[in-house]
Amino acid sequence: MKKLLLNKINIPGIKTFEVYRREGGYNSVEKALKMQPNDIVEEVKRSGLRGRGGAGFPTGLKWSFLAKPAGIARYLVCNADESEPGTFKDRYLMEFIQHLLIEGMIVSAYTLGSNVSYIYIRGEYDWVTDILQTAIDEAKQNGLLGKNIFRSGFDCEIYLHRGAGA
C-alpha cells in the first residue's frame, strides 16, 4: 500500500512554508483554481478518495450532494476534535505536516464555494493551535490565504477555534 497522507512527514523542515512549497506543496491549489468546481468534484470521485471516519464515505460523492443555492454564504469546518477513542489521525497531520491540511482546506473551500473556513481543535491540543496558526500565517503571508489567491478571484480565510476540552 502506498502511503499518501504522511509520505513527506520525515522531510527535514517540512513544517515550514518554504520546504513544503519546494516539495510540491500547494500545487493542487494552483491546479484547482484553474478548474471549475464541478470538474474537481468529478476528479475527486474518480480518485476514490474516502473520508477517514468509520464509514469511509466517498468524498466526491458527499461533495456532489451539497445544495448550491445562490447568494448564501458557505462555511467549511474541519473537525479536528479527534474525540473517537484511540484515534490520532488528525493530530499527526496538524502537528507534523500542517500545510497539507491547509492546502486541502483551500481546495475544498474553492470546490464547495466557501470563502471562510474553520478548524475546530480540541482544547487538549493547545500546542497544535500554535503550530497551525504559524502555518496559517505563513500561507497568508505567501498569498495562499486572503484575497485573490493566485490572481484567481477566489478569496479564502481559515480561522482556528479551540474547544474547551473534555
mmCIF file of C-alpha atoms in Angstrom:
data_model
loop_
_atom_site.group_PDB
_atom_site.id
_atom_site.type_symbol
_atom_site.label_atom_id
_atom_site.label_comp_id
_atom_site.label_asym_id
_atom_site.label_seq_id
_atom_site.Cartn_x
_atom_site.Cartn_y
_atom_site.Cartn_z
ATOM 1 C CA MET A 1 0.000 0.000 0.000
ATOM 2 C CA LYS A 2 1.352 3.414 -0.958
ATOM 3 C CA LYS A 3 1.493 5.947 1.872
ATOM 4 C CA LEU A 4 -0.087 9.199 0.656
ATOM 5 C CA LEU A 5 -1.181 11.328 3.573
ATOM 6 C CA LEU A 6 2.056 11.357 5.535
ATOM 7 C CA ASN A 7 4.525 10.417 2.775
ATOM 8 C CA LYS A 8 6.577 13.604 3.287
ATOM 9 C CA ILE A 9 6.439 13.682 7.072
ATOM 10 C CA ASN A 10 10.151 12.859 7.502
ATOM 11 C CA ILE A 11 11.488 15.574 5.185
ATOM 12 C CA PRO A 12 13.577 17.963 7.297
ATOM 13 C CA GLY A 13 11.821 21.325 7.668
ATOM 14 C CA ILE A 14 8.529 20.165 6.083
ATOM 15 C CA LYS A 15 6.666 22.201 8.712
ATOM 16 C CA THR A 16 7.881 25.418 7.091
ATOM 17 C CA PHE A 17 6.172 27.022 4.127
ATOM 18 C CA GLU A 18 9.432 27.196 2.138
ATOM 19 C CA VAL A 19 10.227 23.488 2.396
ATOM 20 C CA TYR A 20 6.612 22.409 1.909
ATOM 21 C CA ARG A 21 6.355 24.563 -1.232
ATOM 22 C CA ARG A 22 9.723 23.333 -2.545
ATOM 23 C CA GLU A 23 8.438 19.754 -2.158
ATOM 24 C CA GLY A 24 5.417 20.491 -4.368
ATOM 25 C CA GLY A 25 3.114 21.797 -1.682
ATOM 26 C CA TYR A 26 0.189 23.973 -2.742
ATOM 27 C CA ASN A 27 0.484 22.825 -6.377
ATOM 28 C CA SER A 28 -3.015 21.359 -6.057
ATOM 29 C CA VAL A 29 -4.323 24.834 -5.168
ATOM 30 C CA GLU A 30 -2.840 26.250 -8.357
ATOM 31 C CA LYS A 31 -4.344 23.401 -10.371
ATOM 32 C CA ALA A 32 -7.774 23.605 -8.713
ATOM 33 C CA LEU A 33 -8.126 27.355 -9.171
ATOM 34 C CA LYS A 34 -7.796 26.843 -12.937
ATOM 35 C CA MET A 35 -10.644 24.303 -12.922
ATOM 36 C CA GLN A 36 -14.390 24.521 -12.499
ATOM 37 C CA PRO A 37 -15.620 23.278 -9.096
ATOM 38 C CA ASN A 38 -17.803 20.564 -10.691
ATOM 39 C CA ASP A 39 -14.763 19.239 -12.557
ATOM 40 C CA ILE A 40 -12.879 18.971 -9.256
ATOM 41 C CA VAL A 41 -15.785 17.032 -7.726
ATOM 42 C CA GLU A 42 -15.658 14.601 -10.656
ATOM 43 C CA GLU A 43 -11.884 14.221 -10.325
ATOM 44 C CA VAL A 44 -12.220 13.516 -6.600
ATOM 45 C CA LYS A 45 -14.898 10.911 -7.383
ATOM 46 C CA ARG A 46 -12.570 9.214 -9.900
ATOM 47 C CA SER A 47 -9.700 9.257 -7.395
ATOM 48 C CA GLY A 48 -11.615 7.093 -4.927
ATOM 49 C CA LEU A 49 -10.794 9.437 -2.035
ATOM 50 C CA ARG A 50 -12.744 8.483 1.067
ATOM 51 C CA GLY A 51 -13.341 10.036 4.450
ATOM 52 C CA ARG A 52 -11.192 8.848 7.313
ATOM 53 C CA GLY A 53 -14.133 8.166 9.600
ATOM 54 C CA GLY A 54 -15.511 4.719 10.288
ATOM 55 C CA ALA A 55 -17.773 4.608 7.230
ATOM 56 C CA GLY A 56 -15.074 5.646 4.743
ATOM 57 C CA PHE A 57 -17.698 7.525 2.714
ATOM 58 C CA PRO A 58 -16.581 8.639 -0.786
ATOM 59 C CA THR A 59 -15.600 12.318 -0.609
ATOM 60 C CA GLY A 60 -16.563 13.242 -4.180
ATOM 61 C CA LEU A 61 -19.999 11.711 -3.728
ATOM 62 C CA LYS A 62 -20.510 13.620 -0.482
ATOM 63 C CA TRP A 63 -19.476 16.862 -2.186
ATOM 64 C CA SER A 64 -21.905 16.233 -5.044
ATOM 65 C CA PHE A 65 -24.829 16.110 -2.565
ATOM 66 C CA LEU A 66 -24.222 19.675 -1.385
ATOM 67 C CA ALA A 67 -27.006 22.058 -2.392
ATOM 68 C CA LYS A 68 -25.920 25.082 -4.403
ATOM 69 C CA PRO A 69 -28.267 27.926 -3.509
ATOM 70 C CA ALA A 70 -27.107 31.245 -4.962
ATOM 71 C CA GLY A 71 -26.216 34.116 -2.661
ATOM 72 C CA ILE A 72 -25.935 32.089 0.534
ATOM 73 C CA ALA A 73 -22.635 32.057 2.411
ATOM 74 C CA ARG A 74 -20.991 28.687 2.992
ATOM 75 C CA TYR A 75 -18.567 27.738 5.699
ATOM 76 C CA LEU A 76 -16.136 24.839 5.652
ATOM 77 C CA VAL A 77 -15.354 23.280 9.036
ATOM 78 C CA CYS A 78 -12.533 20.867 9.727
ATOM 79 C CA ASN A 79 -13.469 18.879 12.827
ATOM 80 C CA ALA A 80 -10.113 18.149 14.447
ATOM 81 C CA ASP A 81 -11.600 17.262 17.831
ATOM 82 C CA GLU A 82 -10.474 13.671 17.465
ATOM 83 C CA SER A 83 -12.777 12.514 20.241
ATOM 84 C CA GLU A 84 -13.164 8.966 18.961
ATOM 85 C CA PRO A 85 -11.345 6.525 21.294
ATOM 86 C CA GLY A 86 -7.840 5.631 20.121
ATOM 87 C CA THR A 87 -7.707 7.971 17.119
ATOM 88 C CA PHE A 88 -4.771 10.200 16.322
ATOM 89 C CA LYS A 89 -5.216 10.668 12.592
ATOM 90 C CA ASP A 90 -5.803 14.421 12.761
ATOM 91 C CA ARG A 91 -3.120 15.174 15.308
ATOM 92 C CA TYR A 92 -0.285 13.736 13.179
ATOM 93 C CA LEU A 93 -1.341 15.812 10.212
ATOM 94 C CA MET A 94 -1.739 19.003 12.245
ATOM 95 C CA GLU A 95 1.445 18.534 14.224
ATOM 96 C CA PHE A 96 3.834 17.323 11.539
ATOM 97 C CA ILE A 97 2.631 18.391 8.072
ATOM 98 C CA GLN A 98 0.124 21.143 8.729
ATOM 99 C CA HIS A 99 0.491 22.862 5.359
ATOM 100 C CA LEU A 100 -1.061 19.747 3.786
ATOM 101 C CA LEU A 101 -4.181 20.310 5.896
ATOM 102 C CA ILE A 102 -4.316 23.964 4.865
ATOM 103 C CA GLU A 103 -3.799 23.062 1.206
ATOM 104 C CA GLY A 104 -6.641 20.556 1.348
ATOM 105 C CA MET A 105 -8.909 23.066 3.025
ATOM 106 C CA ILE A 106 -8.238 25.707 0.350
ATOM 107 C CA VAL A 107 -9.022 23.264 -2.467
ATOM 108 C CA SER A 108 -12.126 22.041 -0.620
ATOM 109 C CA ALA A 109 -13.314 25.581 0.105
ATOM 110 C CA TYR A 110 -12.936 26.586 -3.529
ATOM 111 C CA THR A 111 -14.712 23.457 -4.739
ATOM 112 C CA LEU A 112 -17.593 23.855 -2.290
ATOM 113 C CA GLY A 113 -17.982 27.625 -2.694
ATOM 114 C CA SER A 114 -16.785 28.664 0.754
ATOM 115 C CA ASN A 115 -14.649 31.720 1.434
ATOM 116 C CA VAL A 116 -14.424 31.232 5.201
ATOM 117 C CA SER A 117 -13.200 28.068 6.889
ATOM 118 C CA TYR A 118 -12.675 26.987 10.471
ATOM 119 C CA ILE A 119 -10.527 24.353 12.110
ATOM 120 C CA TYR A 120 -12.107 23.182 15.352
ATOM 121 C CA ILE A 121 -9.393 21.823 17.658
ATOM 122 C CA ARG A 122 -9.963 20.018 20.923
ATOM 123 C CA GLY A 123 -8.901 22.002 23.970
ATOM 124 C CA GLU A 124 -6.270 19.454 24.963
ATOM 125 C CA TYR A 125 -4.303 20.175 21.759
ATOM 126 C CA ASP A 126 -3.091 23.582 22.877
ATOM 127 C CA TRP A 127 0.374 23.160 21.346
ATOM 128 C CA VAL A 128 -1.163 22.219 17.993
ATOM 129 C CA THR A 129 -3.070 25.505 17.898
ATOM 130 C CA ASP A 130 0.228 27.416 17.880
ATOM 131 C CA ILE A 131 1.676 25.180 15.150
ATOM 132 C CA LEU A 132 -1.405 25.607 12.948
ATOM 133 C CA GLN A 133 -1.605 29.351 13.486
ATOM 134 C CA THR A 134 2.010 29.689 12.373
ATOM 135 C CA ALA A 135 1.256 27.701 9.208
ATOM 136 C CA ILE A 136 -1.896 29.739 8.506
ATOM 137 C CA ASP A 137 0.112 32.944 8.933
ATOM 138 C CA GLU A 138 2.816 31.640 6.567
ATOM 139 C CA ALA A 139 0.233 30.680 3.956
ATOM 140 C CA LYS A 140 -1.364 34.105 4.218
ATOM 141 C CA GLN A 141 1.983 35.934 4.000
ATOM 142 C CA ASN A 142 2.736 33.986 0.825
ATOM 143 C CA GLY A 143 -0.586 34.716 -0.888
ATOM 144 C CA LEU A 144 -2.289 31.354 -0.362
ATOM 145 C CA LEU A 145 -4.907 32.729 2.006
ATOM 146 C CA GLY A 146 -6.663 36.055 1.856
ATOM 147 C CA LYS A 147 -7.854 37.928 -1.208
ATOM 148 C CA ASN A 148 -7.476 36.834 -4.820
ATOM 149 C CA ILE A 149 -5.376 33.693 -4.319
ATOM 150 C CA PHE A 150 -3.065 33.189 -7.324
ATOM 151 C CA ARG A 151 -4.940 36.063 -9.029
ATOM 152 C CA SER A 152 -7.901 33.723 -9.467
ATOM 153 C CA GLY A 153 -10.549 35.962 -7.919
ATOM 154 C CA PHE A 154 -11.012 33.398 -5.127
ATOM 155 C CA ASP A 155 -10.772 34.669 -1.536
ATOM 156 C CA CYS A 156 -10.263 32.291 1.376
ATOM 157 C CA GLU A 157 -9.628 32.677 5.095
ATOM 158 C CA ILE A 158 -9.002 29.963 7.671
ATOM 159 C CA TYR A 159 -9.612 30.535 11.378
ATOM 160 C CA LEU A 160 -8.852 28.343 14.383
ATOM 161 C CA HIS A 161 -11.427 27.661 17.072
ATOM 162 C CA ARG A 162 -10.395 25.848 20.229
ATOM 163 C CA GLY A 163 -12.784 23.669 22.146
ATOM 164 C CA ALA A 164 -12.978 23.753 25.929
ATOM 165 C CA GLY A 165 -11.615 20.232 26.353
ATOM 166 C CA ALA A 166 -13.236 17.062 27.587
#
